[in-house]
């Protein structure tokens, strides 16, 4: 697939999401966007996770805010249309300068507020707020000179990384980013607040639907499983497999290791079932008709909206058919 | 005349006030240590259910598939080893139950009724002060978030924010969309605990279960349940999760055949919970011998 074609798909998906939100606002709650209504209502709610970390819900993708004496760090910025509301919610948490924006991936429901929230802050030297993300986020959001870009220049990552991980120290705690290739997209980062003991998963892990595997932008089912296993490796439960490290999903509720575990098991089991059907030379239509996700459909499935169960099965099928089942990298 | 009306109203107020105070002060107490009795559903609770036994469960088709493809080896995965029985299930297992009250130190108003269940060291708080349940984006726990109120002498408890675990210990899951309504009913030294379990993912209608406890004058000593995972299977790839592919479990049909129960009945479903099903049961074919 050519770069231009891929970019058109990205623009199409973004427009679809934007249109879906507009339709939702106008139709007041029709189910046109993944996840529950409270996650995309535009009514921003704040929930203290633990330590220095708070969760903001209601702006599309979940937003995490770390506050302290040095300032404010924001992981993901929600949909552009809610950026002013998000900024107002951040200001209620802290009046300190916004020093960092981190993006878990490039989708517009997680980066739409980059420009507004980035412009509201600065570095200590007065330079623009650094937007930290994997290099592939920058690649997806930007474009060669003269070509249409997915997002305005001010929303692009300014501090990208290409290594498997990146870390820095802010507000008296280590901030660690881990990249898992070919997962939800090809530019996913997991963010660990090491002292607060909070993981931010981005859309690698959601509690609202099946994982969105964005094949057009480098995603893959094995990468999702690897990312979920990384979350399990990093999370440490406090007592009897509960609490301890909290995991903020890209959409949905706050979780811990036990919740990620069940989700990891589900994706792995569905991968195995689809792979078995591919090995038996079933077509994608036959596989979908066989309902390999039946036991999870009432919890995570959907027959309408931008990410249906059939689309999930097709994505797993295409990924496994074209790349084959790759060995775990972890 | 007006003075007489005023006096009547005042007298009524006093009666209402006194009856309210008497009612509150006469509230039955659940405080103490309680030991379970296992006569009810014993095979399910103590030895444990056999694979494929879904009798009496109003299962969805999806839940049945989950159970039919479940492999007990999944419990050897490190993160599965210290999981806890969730609140709708934990009272059925071997456990010692301690109940006490938390009261405001100054007003003595009841804030919460606490449960300690020694299995898995679970402390459960039933809030009695009228506080709301957390928002939907709050974490879920093994015990969930519980609020209670008295209905006469019956403590009625509503629990949300429950984690995923299971409805039956042979792979029948619950989901994290579970909610539970409980009734704690004391008859002298016997405590009956009734659970109404609602789970739109797994159950087509509420599942009702009950179990009894007896008051224990002599407390048992062991109240701890430390758990630390170990490596039970060496060199297992990180992305391998034990399960059976649909239709491939070696246990399919075994339970029905061993006990002579028609497959339709062994598979459960809401219909099988009711007495009327007995008539249908007599018309169903005998279970076939498993092919393996």
Coordinates of C-alpha atoms in Angstrom, one line a residue, chain B:
Chain B
X1 CA -60.5 23.1 69.6
X2 CA -57.3 24.2 68.0
X3 CA -55.4 23.4 71.2
X4 CA -56.8 19.9 71.1
X5 CA -55.6 19.4 67.5
X6 CA -52.2 20.6 68.4
X7 CA -52.0 18.2 71.3
X8 CA -53.1 15.3 69.1
X9 CA -50.4 16.2 66.5
X10 CA -47.8 16.5 69.2
X11 CA -48.8 13.1 70.6
X12 CA -48.6 11.5 67.2
X13 CA -45.2 13.0 66.7
X14 CA -44.0 11.5 70.0
X15 CA -45.4 8.1 69.0
X16 CA -43.6 8.2 65.6
X17 CA -40.4 9.4 67.2
X18 CA -40.5 6.7 69.9
X19 CA -41.3 4.0 67.5
X20 CA -38.5 5.1 65.2
X21 CA -36.0 5.1 68.0
X22 CA -37.2 1.7 69.3
X23 CA -37.0 0.3 65.8
X24 CA -33.4 1.5 65.4
X25 CA -32.3 0.4 68.7
X26 CA -33.9 -3.0 68.2
X27 CA -32.1 -3.7 65.0
X28 CA -30.8 -7.2 64.8
X29 CA -27.0 -7.6 65.0
X30 CA -25.0 -9.7 62.6
X31 CA -21.8 -9.0 64.6
X32 CA -19.7 -12.0 65.4
X33 CA -17.9 -14.9 63.8
X34 CA -19.8 -17.3 61.5
X35 CA -19.0 -20.7 60.2
X36 CA -20.5 -22.0 56.9
X37 CA -22.6 -25.1 56.6
X38 CA -22.0 -27.0 53.4
X39 CA -25.1 -29.2 53.1
X40 CA -26.5 -27.0 50.3
X41 CA -25.0 -27.6 46.9
X42 CA -22.2 -29.6 48.5
X43 CA -20.7 -31.2 45.4
X44 CA -20.5 -27.8 43.7
X45 CA -18.9 -26.1 46.7
X46 CA -16.4 -28.4 48.3
X47 CA -15.2 -31.2 46.0
X48 CA -15.8 -28.8 43.1
X49 CA -17.9 -29.2 39.9
X50 CA -17.0 -31.5 37.1
X51 CA -16.1 -30.1 33.7
X52 CA -19.3 -29.7 31.7
X53 CA -21.7 -29.5 34.6
X54 CA -23.7 -26.4 33.9
X55 CA -26.9 -27.7 35.5
X56 CA -29.1 -25.0 37.0
X57 CA -27.3 -22.1 35.5
X58 CA -29.2 -19.7 33.2
X59 CA -26.2 -19.5 30.8
X60 CA -25.9 -17.5 27.6
X61 CA -24.6 -19.4 24.6
X62 CA -21.4 -17.4 24.9
X63 CA -20.8 -18.4 28.5
X64 CA -21.3 -22.0 27.6
X65 CA -18.7 -21.8 24.9
X66 CA -16.3 -20.1 27.3
X67 CA -16.7 -23.0 29.7
X68 CA -16.5 -25.7 27.1
X69 CA -13.2 -24.3 25.9
X70 CA -11.8 -23.6 29.3
X71 CA -8.7 -25.5 30.3
X72 CA -7.8 -25.7 34.0
X73 CA -4.2 -25.3 33.1
X74 CA -4.9 -21.6 32.7
X75 CA -4.7 -21.4 36.5
X76 CA -1.0 -22.3 36.2
X77 CA -0.3 -19.0 34.6
X78 CA 1.5 -16.8 37.2
X79 CA -1.1 -14.0 37.1
X80 CA -4.0 -16.4 37.6
X81 CA -2.6 -18.1 40.7
X82 CA -3.5 -15.6 43.4
X83 CA -6.9 -14.6 42.0
X84 CA -9.6 -14.3 44.5
X85 CA -13.2 -15.7 44.5
X86 CA -15.4 -12.6 43.9
X87 CA -18.0 -11.5 46.3
X88 CA -20.9 -13.3 44.6
X89 CA -19.0 -16.5 44.9
X90 CA -16.7 -16.3 47.9
X91 CA -19.3 -17.0 50.6
X92 CA -19.9 -20.5 49.1
X93 CA -16.4 -21.8 49.6
X94 CA -14.6 -22.9 52.8
X95 CA -14.2 -19.8 54.8
X96 CA -14.5 -18.2 58.2
X97 CA -16.6 -15.1 58.3
X98 CA -16.2 -12.3 60.8
X99 CA -18.7 -9.4 60.8
X100 CA -18.3 -6.2 62.7
X101 CA -19.6 -2.7 62.6
X102 CA -17.9 0.6 62.1
X103 CA -19.6 3.5 63.9
X104 CA -18.9 7.2 64.1
X105 CA -16.9 7.7 67.3
X106 CA -19.0 10.7 68.3
X107 CA -22.5 10.1 67.0
X108 CA -22.3 6.3 67.1
X109 CA -24.2 6.3 63.8
X110 CA -23.5 3.2 61.7
X111 CA -21.1 3.9 58.9
X112 CA -20.4 0.5 57.6
X113 CA -20.8 -3.2 58.2
X114 CA -17.5 -5.0 57.6
X115 CA -16.9 -8.6 56.6
X116 CA -13.6 -10.4 56.8
X117 CA -13.5 -13.6 54.9
X118 CA -10.3 -15.6 55.7
X119 CA -10.2 -17.3 52.3
X120 CA -7.9 -15.0 50.3
X121 CA -7.9 -12.5 53.2
X122 CA -10.7 -10.5 51.9
X123 CA -12.1 -7.5 53.9
X124 CA -15.3 -6.3 52.5
X125 CA -17.0 -3.0 53.4
X126 CA -20.8 -2.6 53.2
X127 CA -21.4 1.1 53.4
X128 CA -24.4 2.0 55.4
X129 CA -24.1 5.8 55.3
X130 CA -25.9 6.4 52.1
X131 CA -22.9 7.2 49.9
X132 CA -23.2 6.8 46.2
X133 CA -21.5 4.1 44.2
X134 CA -18.3 5.1 42.3
X135 CA -18.5 6.3 38.7
X136 CA -18.3 3.8 35.9
X137 CA -14.6 4.6 35.2
X138 CA -13.5 3.6 38.7
X139 CA -11.5 0.3 39.2
X140 CA -13.3 -3.0 39.9
X141 CA -12.3 -5.2 42.8
X142 CA -12.8 -8.8 43.9
X143 CA -15.3 -7.7 46.5
X144 CA -16.8 -4.8 44.5
X145 CA -18.4 -1.7 46.0
X146 CA -21.2 -2.4 48.3
X147 CA -24.0 -0.3 49.9
X148 CA -26.5 -1.7 52.4
X149 CA -29.8 -0.9 54.0
X150 CA -32.1 -2.6 56.5
X151 CA -35.4 -4.0 55.3
X152 CA -36.8 -4.8 58.8
X153 CA -34.3 -7.3 60.2
X154 CA -32.9 -8.2 56.8
X155 CA -29.7 -6.5 55.6
X156 CA -30.0 -5.9 51.8
X157 CA -26.8 -5.2 50.0
X158 CA -26.2 -4.0 46.5
X159 CA -22.7 -4.5 45.0
X160 CA -21.3 -3.1 41.8
X161 CA -17.7 -2.8 40.4
X162 CA -17.0 -6.5 40.6
X163 CA -14.1 -8.0 38.8
X164 CA -14.3 -10.9 36.3
X165 CA -13.8 -14.4 37.7
X166 CA -16.3 -17.2 37.6
X167 CA -19.9 -18.3 38.3
X168 CA -18.9 -21.9 38.6
X169 CA -15.4 -23.3 39.3
X170 CA -15.3 -25.3 36.1
X171 CA -14.7 -22.4 33.7
X172 CA -18.1 -20.8 33.7
X173 CA -17.1 -17.1 33.8
X174 CA -18.8 -14.1 35.1
X175 CA -18.1 -10.7 33.6
X176 CA -17.1 -7.4 35.1
X177 CA -20.6 -6.2 34.3
X178 CA -21.9 -8.3 37.2
X179 CA -24.0 -6.8 39.9
X180 CA -25.3 -8.5 43.0
X181 CA -28.1 -8.0 45.5
X182 CA -27.7 -9.9 48.8
X183 CA -30.0 -10.6 51.7
X184 CA -28.4 -11.4 55.1
X185 CA -31.1 -13.0 57.2
X186 CA -30.5 -14.0 60.8
X187 CA -32.6 -16.6 62.6
X188 CA -31.1 -17.0 66.0
X189 CA -27.7 -18.6 65.6
X190 CA -28.2 -19.2 61.9
X191 CA -27.4 -16.7 59.2
X192 CA -28.8 -17.3 55.8
X193 CA -27.1 -15.5 52.9
X194 CA -29.0 -15.2 49.7
X195 CA -27.4 -13.9 46.5
X196 CA -29.2 -12.6 43.4
X197 CA -26.5 -12.4 40.7
X198 CA -27.2 -10.3 37.6
X199 CA -24.8 -10.5 34.7
X200 CA -26.1 -9.6 31.2
X201 CA -23.0 -11.1 29.6
X202 CA -23.2 -14.5 31.1
X203 CA -26.7 -15.0 32.6
X204 CA -30.0 -14.7 30.7
X205 CA -31.7 -14.1 34.0
X206 CA -30.7 -13.5 37.6
X207 CA -29.1 -16.5 39.3
X208 CA -30.2 -17.0 42.9
X209 CA -28.1 -18.9 45.4
X210 CA -28.0 -19.3 49.1
X211 CA -25.9 -20.7 51.9
X212 CA -26.1 -20.9 55.7
X213 CA -23.7 -20.0 58.5
X214 CA -23.9 -20.8 62.2
X215 CA -22.8 -18.5 64.9
X216 CA -19.4 -19.6 66.3
X217 CA -18.6 -18.9 70.0
X218 CA -15.1 -20.3 69.6
X219 CA -13.1 -18.5 67.0
X220 CA -10.8 -20.4 64.7
X221 CA -7.2 -19.3 64.7
X222 CA -6.1 -19.3 61.1
X223 CA -7.3 -16.1 59.4
X224 CA -4.4 -15.7 56.9
X225 CA -4.1 -16.7 53.3
X226 CA -0.8 -15.5 51.9
X227 CA -0.3 -16.1 48.2
X228 CA 2.8 -15.7 46.0
X229 CA 2.9 -17.1 42.5
X230 CA 5.4 -19.6 41.4
X231 CA 6.6 -21.0 38.1
X232 CA 4.5 -24.0 37.6
X233 CA 5.4 -24.6 33.9
X234 CA 8.9 -23.9 32.8
X235 CA 9.7 -22.4 29.4
X236 CA 6.1 -21.7 28.4
X237 CA 6.0 -19.0 25.7
X238 CA 4.8 -15.7 27.1
X239 CA 1.9 -15.5 24.7
X240 CA 0.6 -18.9 25.3
X241 CA -2.7 -19.2 27.2
X242 CA -4.0 -22.7 27.8
X243 CA -7.5 -23.3 26.3
X244 CA -9.3 -25.8 24.1
X245 CA -10.4 -24.9 20.6
X246 CA -14.1 -25.1 20.2
X247 CA -15.3 -28.7 20.1
X248 CA -11.8 -30.1 21.1
X249 CA -12.1 -30.4 24.9
X250 CA -11.6 -34.0 25.9
X251 CA -14.2 -33.5 28.6
X252 CA -17.1 -32.6 26.4
X253 CA -20.0 -34.9 27.1
X254 CA -18.3 -36.7 29.9
X255 CA -20.3 -35.2 32.8
X256 CA -23.7 -35.9 31.1
X257 CA -22.7 -39.5 30.2
X258 CA -21.2 -40.4 33.6
X259 CA -24.3 -39.3 35.5
X260 CA -26.9 -40.3 32.9
X261 CA -28.1 -36.7 32.5
X262 CA -29.5 -35.6 29.1
X263 CA -27.0 -33.4 27.4
X264 CA -29.7 -30.7 27.1
X265 CA -30.0 -30.6 30.9
X266 CA -26.3 -30.7 31.6
X267 CA -25.8 -27.7 29.3
X268 CA -27.9 -25.6 31.6
X269 CA -30.0 -22.6 30.5
X270 CA -32.7 -20.8 32.2
X271 CA -35.3 -23.4 31.4
X272 CA -33.5 -26.0 33.4
X273 CA -33.7 -24.0 36.6
X274 CA -37.5 -24.5 37.1
X275 CA -39.6 -27.4 38.3
X276 CA -41.5 -27.5 35.0
X277 CA -38.4 -28.8 33.3
X278 CA -38.7 -32.1 35.1
X279 CA -41.5 -33.1 32.7
X280 CA -39.3 -32.3 29.7
X281 CA -36.4 -34.0 31.2
X282 CA -38.2 -37.4 31.0
X283 CA -38.6 -36.9 27.3
X284 CA -35.0 -36.2 26.4
X285 CA -32.7 -38.8 25.0
X286 CA -30.0 -40.5 27.1
X287 CA -26.6 -38.9 26.8
X288 CA -24.3 -40.5 24.2
X289 CA -20.9 -42.0 25.2
X290 CA -18.2 -39.5 24.6
X291 CA -16.2 -40.3 21.5
X292 CA -12.7 -39.9 23.0

